[in-house]
PDB file of C-alpha atoms and ligand atoms in Angstrom:
ATOM      1  CA  MET A 150     -16.748  21.163  25.119  1.00 97.00           C
ATOM      2  CA  ILE A 151     -16.292  17.334  23.909  1.00 98.00           C
ATOM      3  CA  THR A 152     -14.161  15.591  25.233  1.00 98.00           C
ATOM      4  CA  LEU A 153     -13.104  12.138  23.685  1.00 98.00           C
ATOM      5  CA  ALA A 154     -11.340   9.605  25.495  1.00 98.00           C
ATOM      6  CA  LEU A 155      -7.850   7.498  23.747  1.00 98.00           C
ATOM      7  CA  SER A 156      -5.533   5.544  24.682  1.00 98.00           C
ATOM      8  CA  LYS A 157      -1.860   6.019  23.421  1.00 96.00           C
ATOM      9  CA  GLY A 158       0.182   4.001  20.579  1.00 96.00           C
ATOM     10  CA  ARG A 159      -2.085   1.892  17.944  1.00 96.00           C
ATOM     11  CA  ILE A 160      -5.578   3.252  18.778  1.00 97.00           C
ATOM     12  CA  PHE A 161      -4.216   6.901  18.851  1.00 98.00           C
ATOM     13  CA  ASP A 162      -2.331   6.649  15.630  1.00 97.00           C
ATOM     14  CA  GLU A 163      -5.236   4.685  13.629  1.00 98.00           C
ATOM     15  CA  ILE A 164      -7.874   7.029  14.595  1.00 98.00           C
ATOM     16  CA  MET A 165      -6.272  10.391  13.448  1.00 97.00           C
ATOM     17  CA  PRO A 166      -7.863   9.786   9.541  1.00 97.00           C
ATOM     18  CA  LEU A 167     -11.003   9.301  10.892  1.00 98.00           C
ATOM     19  CA  LEU A 168     -10.606  12.570  13.502  1.00 98.00           C
ATOM     20  CA  ALA A 169      -9.620  14.538  10.045  1.00 98.00           C
ATOM     21  CA  ALA A 170     -12.556  13.271   8.610  1.00 97.00           C
ATOM     22  CA  ALA A 171     -14.573  14.875  11.396  1.00 97.00           C
ATOM     23  CA  GLY A 172     -12.294  18.138  10.849  1.00 98.00           C
ATOM     24  CA  ILE A 173     -10.559  17.743  14.293  1.00 98.00           C
ATOM     25  CA  GLU A 174      -6.628  17.842  14.485  1.00 98.00           C
ATOM     26  CA  VAL A 175      -5.317  16.557  17.850  1.00 98.00           C
ATOM     27  CA  LEU A 176      -2.200  20.023  18.219  1.00 97.00           C
ATOM     28  CA  GLU A 177       0.568  17.825  20.659  1.00 95.00           C
ATOM     29  CA  ASP A 178       1.986  14.784  19.963  1.00 95.00           C
ATOM     30  CA  PRO A 179       1.333  12.051  23.500  1.00 94.00           C
ATOM     31  CA  GLU A 180       4.724  10.485  22.402  1.00 93.00           C
ATOM     32  CA  LYS A 181       6.003  13.749  23.395  1.00 93.00           C
ATOM     33  CA  SER A 182       4.289  15.667  25.585  1.00 91.00           C
ATOM     34  CA  ARG A 183       3.471  14.556  29.325  1.00 94.00           C
ATOM     35  CA  LYS A 184       0.100  16.276  29.112  1.00 96.00           C
ATOM     36  CA  LEU A 185      -2.952  14.114  29.679  1.00 97.00           C
ATOM     37  CA  ILE A 186      -5.547  16.678  28.163  1.00 98.00           C
ATOM     38  CA  LEU A 187      -4.517  17.481  24.551  1.00 98.00           C
ATOM     39  CA  PRO A 188      -6.026  20.537  22.410  1.00 97.00           C
ATOM     40  CA  THR A 189      -7.192  20.317  19.118  1.00 98.00           C
ATOM     41  CA  ASN A 190      -7.803  22.507  16.680  1.00 98.00           C
ATOM     42  CA  ARG A 191     -11.383  22.871  17.530  1.00 97.00           C
ATOM     43  CA  PRO A 192     -11.771  24.988  20.518  1.00 97.00           C
ATOM     44  CA  ASP A 193     -14.621  22.999  21.483  1.00 97.00           C
ATOM     45  CA  VAL A 194     -13.167  19.439  21.268  1.00 98.00           C
ATOM     46  CA  ARG A 195     -10.617  17.745  23.389  1.00 98.00           C
ATOM     47  CA  VAL A 196      -8.930  14.877  23.773  1.00 98.00           C
ATOM     48  CA  VAL A 197      -7.739  12.960  27.205  1.00 98.00           C
ATOM     49  CA  LEU A 198      -5.030  10.336  27.555  1.00 98.00           C
ATOM     50  CA  VAL A 199      -6.399   7.162  29.374  1.00 98.00           C
ATOM     51  CA  ARG A 200      -5.079   3.744  29.833  1.00 97.00           C
ATOM     52  CA  ALA A 201      -7.301   1.536  27.081  1.00 96.00           C
ATOM     53  CA  THR A 202      -9.131  -0.473  29.814  1.00 96.00           C
ATOM     54  CA  ASP A 203     -10.142   2.729  31.393  1.00 97.00           C
ATOM     55  CA  VAL A 204     -11.813   4.011  28.680  1.00 98.00           C
ATOM     56  CA  PRO A 205     -14.946   2.765  29.166  1.00 97.00           C
ATOM     57  CA  THR A 206     -15.257   4.061  32.716  1.00 97.00           C
ATOM     58  CA  TYR A 207     -14.124   7.624  31.761  1.00 98.00           C
ATOM     59  CA  VAL A 208     -17.192   7.413  29.339  1.00 98.00           C
ATOM     60  CA  GLN A 209     -19.688   5.562  31.409  1.00 96.00           C
ATOM     61  CA  TYR A 210     -19.202   8.237  34.238  1.00 96.00           C
ATOM     62  CA  GLY A 211     -18.969  11.172  32.142  1.00 97.00           C
ATOM     63  CA  GLY A 212     -15.262  12.529  32.594  1.00 98.00           C
ATOM     64  CA  ALA A 213     -15.667  11.984  28.552  1.00 98.00           C
ATOM     65  CA  ASP A 214     -18.284  11.906  26.271  1.00 98.00           C
ATOM     66  CA  LEU A 215     -17.140   9.672  24.145  1.00 98.00           C
ATOM     67  CA  GLY A 216     -14.008   7.341  23.356  1.00 98.00           C
ATOM     68  CA  VAL A 217     -12.331   4.559  21.372  1.00 98.00           C
ATOM     69  CA  CYS A 218     -11.109   1.171  22.679  1.00 98.00           C
ATOM     70  CA  GLY A 219     -11.191  -2.596  21.457  1.00 98.00           C
ATOM     71  CA  LYS A 220     -13.822  -5.397  21.820  1.00 98.00           C
ATOM     72  CA  ASP A 221     -11.850  -6.695  24.257  1.00 98.00           C
ATOM     73  CA  THR A 222     -11.899  -4.019  26.752  1.00 97.00           C
ATOM     74  CA  LEU A 223     -15.952  -3.178  26.303  1.00 97.00           C
ATOM     75  CA  ILE A 224     -16.227  -7.140  27.026  1.00 96.00           C
ATOM     76  CA  GLU A 225     -14.506  -7.388  30.209  1.00 97.00           C
ATOM     77  CA  HIS A 226     -15.910  -4.052  31.159  1.00 95.00           C
ATOM     78  CA  SER A 227     -19.614  -5.228  30.476  1.00 93.00           C
ATOM     79  CA  ALA A 228     -18.872  -8.322  32.252  1.00 93.00           C
ATOM     80  CA  GLU A 229     -18.110  -6.594  35.343  1.00 89.00           C
ATOM     81  CA  TRP A 230     -20.977  -4.367  34.786  1.00 84.00           C
ATOM     82  CA  GLY A 231     -23.803  -6.625  33.045  1.00 78.00           C
ATOM     83  CA  ALA A 232     -24.258  -5.690  29.174  1.00 70.00           C
ATOM     84  CA  GLY A 233     -27.281  -3.024  29.077  1.00 71.00           C
ATOM     85  CA  ARG A 234     -26.304  -1.341  32.627  1.00 73.00           C
ATOM     86  CA  SER A 235     -23.469   0.879  31.890  1.00 79.00           C
ATOM     87  CA  GLY A 236     -25.437   3.661  29.979  1.00 92.00           C
ATOM     88  CA  LEU A 237     -22.775   3.383  27.004  1.00 95.00           C
ATOM     89  CA  TYR A 238     -24.159   3.393  23.492  1.00 96.00           C
ATOM     90  CA  LEU A 239     -21.672   1.594  20.986  1.00 96.00           C
ATOM     91  CA  PRO A 240     -22.571   2.942  17.438  1.00 96.00           C
ATOM     92  CA  LEU A 241     -19.738   2.177  15.403  1.00 98.00           C
ATOM     93  CA  ASP A 242     -17.178  -0.510  14.795  1.00 98.00           C
ATOM     94  CA  LEU A 243     -14.334   1.654  13.783  1.00 98.00           C
ATOM     95  CA  ARG A 244     -12.515  -1.342  12.103  1.00 98.00           C
ATOM     96  CA  ILE A 245      -9.267   0.141  13.451  1.00 98.00           C
ATOM     97  CA  ALA A 246      -6.589  -1.574  15.716  1.00 97.00           C
ATOM     98  CA  GLN A 247      -7.349  -4.821  14.275  1.00 97.00           C
ATOM     99  CA  CYS A 248      -6.224  -7.969  15.929  1.00 98.00           C
ATOM    100  CA  ARG A 249      -7.460 -11.681  17.582  1.00 98.00           C
ATOM    101  CA  VAL A 250      -7.820 -12.693  21.322  1.00 98.00           C
ATOM    102  CA  SER A 251      -5.985 -16.257  21.054  1.00 98.00           C
ATOM    103  CA  VAL A 252      -4.628 -19.039  23.196  1.00 98.00           C
ATOM    104  CA  ALA A 253      -1.402 -19.536  23.114  1.00 98.00           C
ATOM    105  CA  VAL A 254       1.231 -22.331  24.891  1.00 98.00           C
ATOM    106  CA  ARG A 255       4.800 -23.237  24.856  1.00 98.00           C
ATOM    107  CA  SER A 256       5.677 -25.107  21.906  1.00 97.00           C
ATOM    108  CA  ASP A 257       6.524 -28.076  23.426  1.00 97.00           C
ATOM    109  CA  PHE A 258       3.662 -28.489  25.611  1.00 98.00           C
ATOM    110  CA  ASP A 259       0.485 -30.801  23.948  1.00 98.00           C
ATOM    111  CA  TYR A 260      -2.384 -28.666  24.037  1.00 98.00           C
ATOM    112  CA  ALA A 261      -4.657 -31.262  22.069  1.00 97.00           C
ATOM    113  CA  GLN A 262      -3.932 -34.045  24.174  1.00 97.00           C
ATOM    114  CA  ALA A 263      -4.694 -31.903  27.077  1.00 97.00           C
ATOM    115  CA  VAL A 264      -7.830 -31.077  26.474  1.00 96.00           C
ATOM    116  CA  LYS A 265      -8.578 -34.444  24.964  1.00 95.00           C
ATOM    117  CA  GLN A 266      -7.461 -35.949  28.229  1.00 94.00           C
ATOM    118  CA  GLY A 267      -9.988 -33.445  30.032  1.00 92.00           C
ATOM    119  CA  SER A 268      -7.085 -31.990  32.290  1.00 93.00           C
ATOM    120  CA  ARG A 269      -7.513 -28.986  34.331  1.00 96.00           C
ATOM    121  CA  LEU A 270      -5.837 -26.315  32.625  1.00 98.00           C
ATOM    122  CA  LYS A 271      -4.097 -23.531  34.299  1.00 98.00           C
ATOM    123  CA  VAL A 272      -4.393 -20.238  32.034  1.00 98.00           C
ATOM    124  CA  ALA A 273      -2.821 -16.637  32.611  1.00 98.00           C
ATOM    125  CA  THR A 274      -4.714 -13.396  31.186  1.00 98.00           C
ATOM    126  CA  LYS A 275      -5.669 -10.090  31.617  1.00 98.00           C
ATOM    127  CA  TYR A 276      -9.058 -11.636  29.692  1.00 98.00           C
ATOM    128  CA  THR A 277     -11.009 -13.480  32.119  1.00 98.00           C
ATOM    129  CA  ALA A 278     -14.305 -12.829  30.954  1.00 98.00           C
ATOM    130  CA  ILE A 279     -12.961 -13.727  27.329  1.00 98.00           C
ATOM    131  CA  ALA A 280     -11.498 -16.769  28.628  1.00 98.00           C
ATOM    132  CA  ARG A 281     -14.243 -18.018  31.348  1.00 98.00           C
ATOM    133  CA  ASP A 282     -16.677 -18.043  28.407  1.00 98.00           C
ATOM    134  CA  PHE A 283     -14.077 -19.510  25.601  1.00 98.00           C
ATOM    135  CA  PHE A 284     -13.277 -22.568  27.510  1.00 98.00           C
ATOM    136  CA  ALA A 285     -16.912 -22.539  29.423  1.00 97.00           C
ATOM    137  CA  SER A 286     -18.333 -23.088  25.632  1.00 97.00           C
ATOM    138  CA  LYS A 287     -15.930 -26.113  25.001  1.00 96.00           C
ATOM    139  CA  GLY A 288     -16.209 -27.726  28.424  1.00 96.00           C
ATOM    140  CA  VAL A 289     -12.790 -27.341  29.325  1.00 97.00           C
ATOM    141  CA  HIS A 290     -12.001 -27.179  32.854  1.00 96.00           C
ATOM    142  CA  VAL A 291      -9.474 -24.260  33.512  1.00 98.00           C
ATOM    143  CA  ASP A 292      -7.716 -22.258  36.559  1.00 98.00           C
ATOM    144  CA  LEU A 293      -8.074 -18.688  35.544  1.00 98.00           C
ATOM    145  CA  ILE A 294      -4.583 -16.410  36.879  1.00 98.00           C
ATOM    146  CA  LYS A 295      -5.423 -13.039  36.287  1.00 98.00           C
ATOM    147  CA  LEU A 296      -2.383 -10.768  35.170  1.00 98.00           C
ATOM    148  CA  TYR A 297      -2.426  -7.117  33.848  1.00 96.00           C
ATOM    149  CA  GLY A 298       0.645  -7.597  31.373  1.00 95.00           C
ATOM    150  CA  SER A 299       3.588  -9.605  30.348  1.00 96.00           C
ATOM    151  CA  MET A 300       1.275 -12.639  29.567  1.00 97.00           C
ATOM    152  CA  GLU A 301       4.146 -14.372  27.590  1.00 98.00           C
ATOM    153  CA  LEU A 302       5.878 -15.173  30.399  1.00 98.00           C
ATOM    154  CA  ALA A 303       3.397 -16.991  32.607  1.00 98.00           C
ATOM    155  CA  PRO A 304       3.987 -20.505  30.489  1.00 98.00           C
ATOM    156  CA  LEU A 305       7.759 -20.012  30.238  1.00 98.00           C
ATOM    157  CA  ILE A 306       8.508 -19.999  33.797  1.00 98.00           C
ATOM    158  CA  GLY A 307       5.756 -22.597  34.768  1.00 97.00           C
ATOM    159  CA  LEU A 308       3.211 -20.513  36.164  1.00 98.00           C
ATOM    160  CA  SER A 309       0.614 -21.669  33.566  1.00 98.00           C
ATOM    161  CA  ASP A 310      -0.101 -24.489  30.652  1.00 98.00           C
ATOM    162  CA  ALA A 311      -1.540 -21.426  28.397  1.00 98.00           C
ATOM    163  CA  ILE A 312      -2.219 -17.656  28.075  1.00 98.00           C
ATOM    164  CA  VAL A 313      -5.315 -15.936  26.494  1.00 98.00           C
ATOM    165  CA  ASP A 314      -3.924 -12.680  24.766  1.00 98.00           C
ATOM    166  CA  LEU A 315      -3.891 -10.232  22.156  1.00 98.00           C
ATOM    167  CA  VAL A 316      -2.181 -11.414  19.019  1.00 98.00           C
ATOM    168  CA  SER A 317      -1.209  -9.374  15.885  1.00 97.00           C
ATOM    169  CA  THR A 318       1.288 -10.370  13.935  1.00 97.00           C
ATOM    170  CA  GLY A 319       2.292 -13.247  16.363  1.00 98.00           C
ATOM    171  CA  ASN A 320       5.963 -11.838  16.743  1.00 98.00           C
ATOM    172  CA  THR A 321       5.741 -11.409  20.249  1.00 98.00           C
ATOM    173  CA  LEU A 322       4.756 -15.126  20.486  1.00 98.00           C
ATOM    174  CA  LYS A 323       7.220 -16.374  18.343  1.00 98.00           C
ATOM    175  CA  ALA A 324      10.195 -14.166  20.165  1.00 97.00           C
ATOM    176  CA  ASN A 325       8.968 -16.330  22.970  1.00 97.00           C
ATOM    177  CA  HIS A 326       8.972 -19.350  21.971  1.00 97.00           C
ATOM    178  CA  LEU A 327       5.020 -20.038  22.006  1.00 98.00           C
ATOM    179  CA  VAL A 328       2.464 -21.280  19.608  1.00 98.00           C
ATOM    180  CA  GLU A 329      -1.588 -20.143  18.899  1.00 98.00           C
ATOM    181  CA  VAL A 330      -3.717 -22.942  19.345  1.00 98.00           C
ATOM    182  CA  GLU A 331      -6.965 -21.784  19.169  1.00 98.00           C
ATOM    183  CA  ARG A 332      -8.274 -18.409  17.806  1.00 98.00           C
ATOM    184  CA  ILE A 333     -11.134 -17.071  20.133  1.00 98.00           C
ATOM    185  CA  MET A 334     -12.282 -13.984  18.475  1.00 98.00           C
ATOM    186  CA  ASP A 335     -11.505 -10.909  16.251  1.00 98.00           C
ATOM    187  CA  ILE A 336     -10.758  -7.577  17.854  1.00 98.00           C
ATOM    188  CA  SER A 337     -11.083  -4.075  16.570  1.00 98.00           C
ATOM    189  CA  SER A 338     -11.271  -1.143  18.087  1.00 98.00           C
ATOM    190  CA  HIS A 339     -15.214   0.392  18.605  1.00 98.00           C
ATOM    191  CA  LEU A 340     -16.736   3.962  19.338  1.00 98.00           C
ATOM    192  CA  VAL A 341     -18.373   4.061  22.681  1.00 98.00           C
ATOM    193  CA  VAL A 342     -20.618   6.934  23.519  1.00 98.00           C
ATOM    194  CA  ASN A 343     -22.153   8.395  26.942  1.00 98.00           C
ATOM    195  CA  GLN A 344     -25.914   7.816  25.997  1.00 97.00           C
ATOM    196  CA  ALA A 345     -26.904  10.920  28.624  1.00 97.00           C
ATOM    197  CA  MET A 346     -24.372  12.934  27.003  1.00 97.00           C
ATOM    198  CA  LEU A 347     -25.570  12.065  23.448  1.00 97.00           C
ATOM    199  CA  LYS A 348     -28.986  13.522  24.485  1.00 97.00           C
ATOM    200  CA  LEU A 349     -27.589  16.718  26.381  1.00 98.00           C
ATOM    201  CA  LYS A 350     -25.106  17.445  23.097  1.00 98.00           C
ATOM    202  CA  GLN A 351     -26.790  15.511  20.242  1.00 98.00           C
ATOM    203  CA  ALA A 352     -25.842  17.545  17.423  1.00 98.00           C
ATOM    204  CA  PRO A 353     -22.183  18.108  17.959  1.00 98.00           C
ATOM    205  CA  LEU A 354     -21.617  14.468  18.768  1.00 98.00           C
ATOM    206  CA  ARG A 355     -23.540  12.966  16.005  1.00 98.00           C
ATOM    207  CA  ARG A 356     -21.683  15.338  13.641  1.00 98.00           C
ATOM    208  CA  ILE A 357     -18.642  13.349  14.964  1.00 98.00           C
ATOM    209  CA  ILE A 358     -20.190   9.996  14.875  1.00 98.00           C
ATOM    210  CA  ASP A 359     -21.261  10.527  11.324  1.00 98.00           C
ATOM    211  CA  ALA A 360     -18.476  11.866   9.705  1.00 98.00           C
ATOM    212  CA  PHE A 361     -16.839   8.531  11.580  1.00 98.00           C
ATOM    213  CA  ALA A 362     -18.905   6.607  10.214  1.00 98.00           C
ATOM    214  CA  GLY A 363     -18.223   7.880   6.915  1.00 97.00           C
ATOM    215  CA  ALA A 364     -14.328   7.476   7.142  1.00 97.00           C
ATOM    216  CA  ILE A 365     -14.639   3.496   8.233  1.00 97.00           C
ATOM    217  CA  ARG A 366     -12.190   1.814   5.696  1.00 90.00           C
ATOM    218  CA  PRO A 367     -14.082  -1.108   4.014  1.00 86.00           C
ATOM    219  CA  ALA A 368     -13.983  -4.823   5.028  1.00 82.00           C
ATOM    220  CA  ASP A 369     -10.782  -6.268   3.738  1.00 73.00           C
TER     221      ASP A 369
HETATM  222  P1  AMP B 220       2.269  -8.996  18.001  1.00 66.41           P
HETATM  223  O1  AMP B 220       3.556  -9.478  18.384  1.00 66.41           O
HETATM  224  O2  AMP B 220       2.411  -8.096  17.169  1.00 66.41           O
HETATM  225  O3  AMP B 220       1.589 -10.509  17.740  1.00 66.41           O
HETATM  226  O4  AMP B 220       1.196  -8.411  19.416  1.00 66.41           O
HETATM  227  C1  AMP B 220       1.210  -9.078  20.622  1.00 66.41           C
HETATM  228  C2  AMP B 220       1.440  -7.733  21.455  1.00 66.41           C
HETATM  229  O5  AMP B 220       0.998  -6.625  21.303  1.00 66.41           O
HETATM  230  C3  AMP B 220       0.826  -8.559  23.017  1.00 66.41           C
HETATM  231  O6  AMP B 220       1.867  -8.602  23.978  1.00 66.41           O
HETATM  232  C4  AMP B 220      -0.559  -7.691  22.772  1.00 66.41           C
HETATM  233  O7  AMP B 220      -1.216  -7.782  24.349  1.00 66.41           O
HETATM  234  C5  AMP B 220      -0.359  -6.800  22.028  1.00 66.41           C
HETATM  235  N1  AMP B 220      -1.499  -6.383  20.914  1.00 66.41           N
HETATM  236  C6  AMP B 220      -1.439  -6.771  19.917  1.00 66.41           C
HETATM  237  N2  AMP B 220      -2.441  -5.995  19.248  1.00 66.41           N
HETATM  238  C7  AMP B 220      -3.244  -5.190  20.062  1.00 66.41           C
HETATM  239  C8  AMP B 220      -4.139  -4.126  19.805  1.00 66.41           C
HETATM  240  N3  AMP B 220      -4.893  -3.835  19.348  1.00 66.41           N
HETATM  241  N4  AMP B 220      -4.500  -2.996  21.065  1.00 66.41           N
HETATM  242  C9  AMP B 220      -3.262  -3.560  22.320  1.00 66.41           C
HETATM  243  N5  AMP B 220      -2.478  -4.766  22.232  1.00 66.41           N
HETATM  244  C10 AMP B 220      -2.166  -5.483  21.119  1.00 66.41           C
END
């Protein structure tokens, strides 16, 4: 049995053409079903639904053989585990669920001036490793405030000066009167594979990896 860990939403929707290329069709809609283990048309392949941030953990411990998650999630996971120590193999950038990690502030906050003055910035984020590295590389002193969601709220109620969050269309920032002031990095989702499982189940896992590789859409 091959177990693939996915999260609901954009990643689930955008992985479907790649799964189809591997001859895999998920038989239930996760938006309609409450099931956490979804069958596929292939009796030897099943999908487990987990939070995006849990995908590397499930794959690392062998709860799933492979999974799909954003580079943001992988960076935060490897900051916790140390790169190369988690037993994860990352063979493919799948070029799906593309977005960016950015710094945003209230439209009335003078970010450039605060940085120039060497002020200590309060930054709210779920992405503490990415934020810490970015501000350290700029020589900006920050107090990081770890949040798990609704980051956009933090500057609006004075919890922080800035946020570091994923931005796609920019509509969420705009709706909350926030502006993007720095683009930290581009993000897309990657295939993550358990290295030990790859040895144990080499042929079926390789077939899936190769089919995904052949179906990745070319760079824009
Ligand atoms: P947008 O309004 O299109 O810029 O989307 C921003 C909101 O969607 C933020 O709350 C982000 O955390 C979230 N978001 C955007 N892109 C992604 C992605 N690829 N994966 C997960 N969350 C995302």
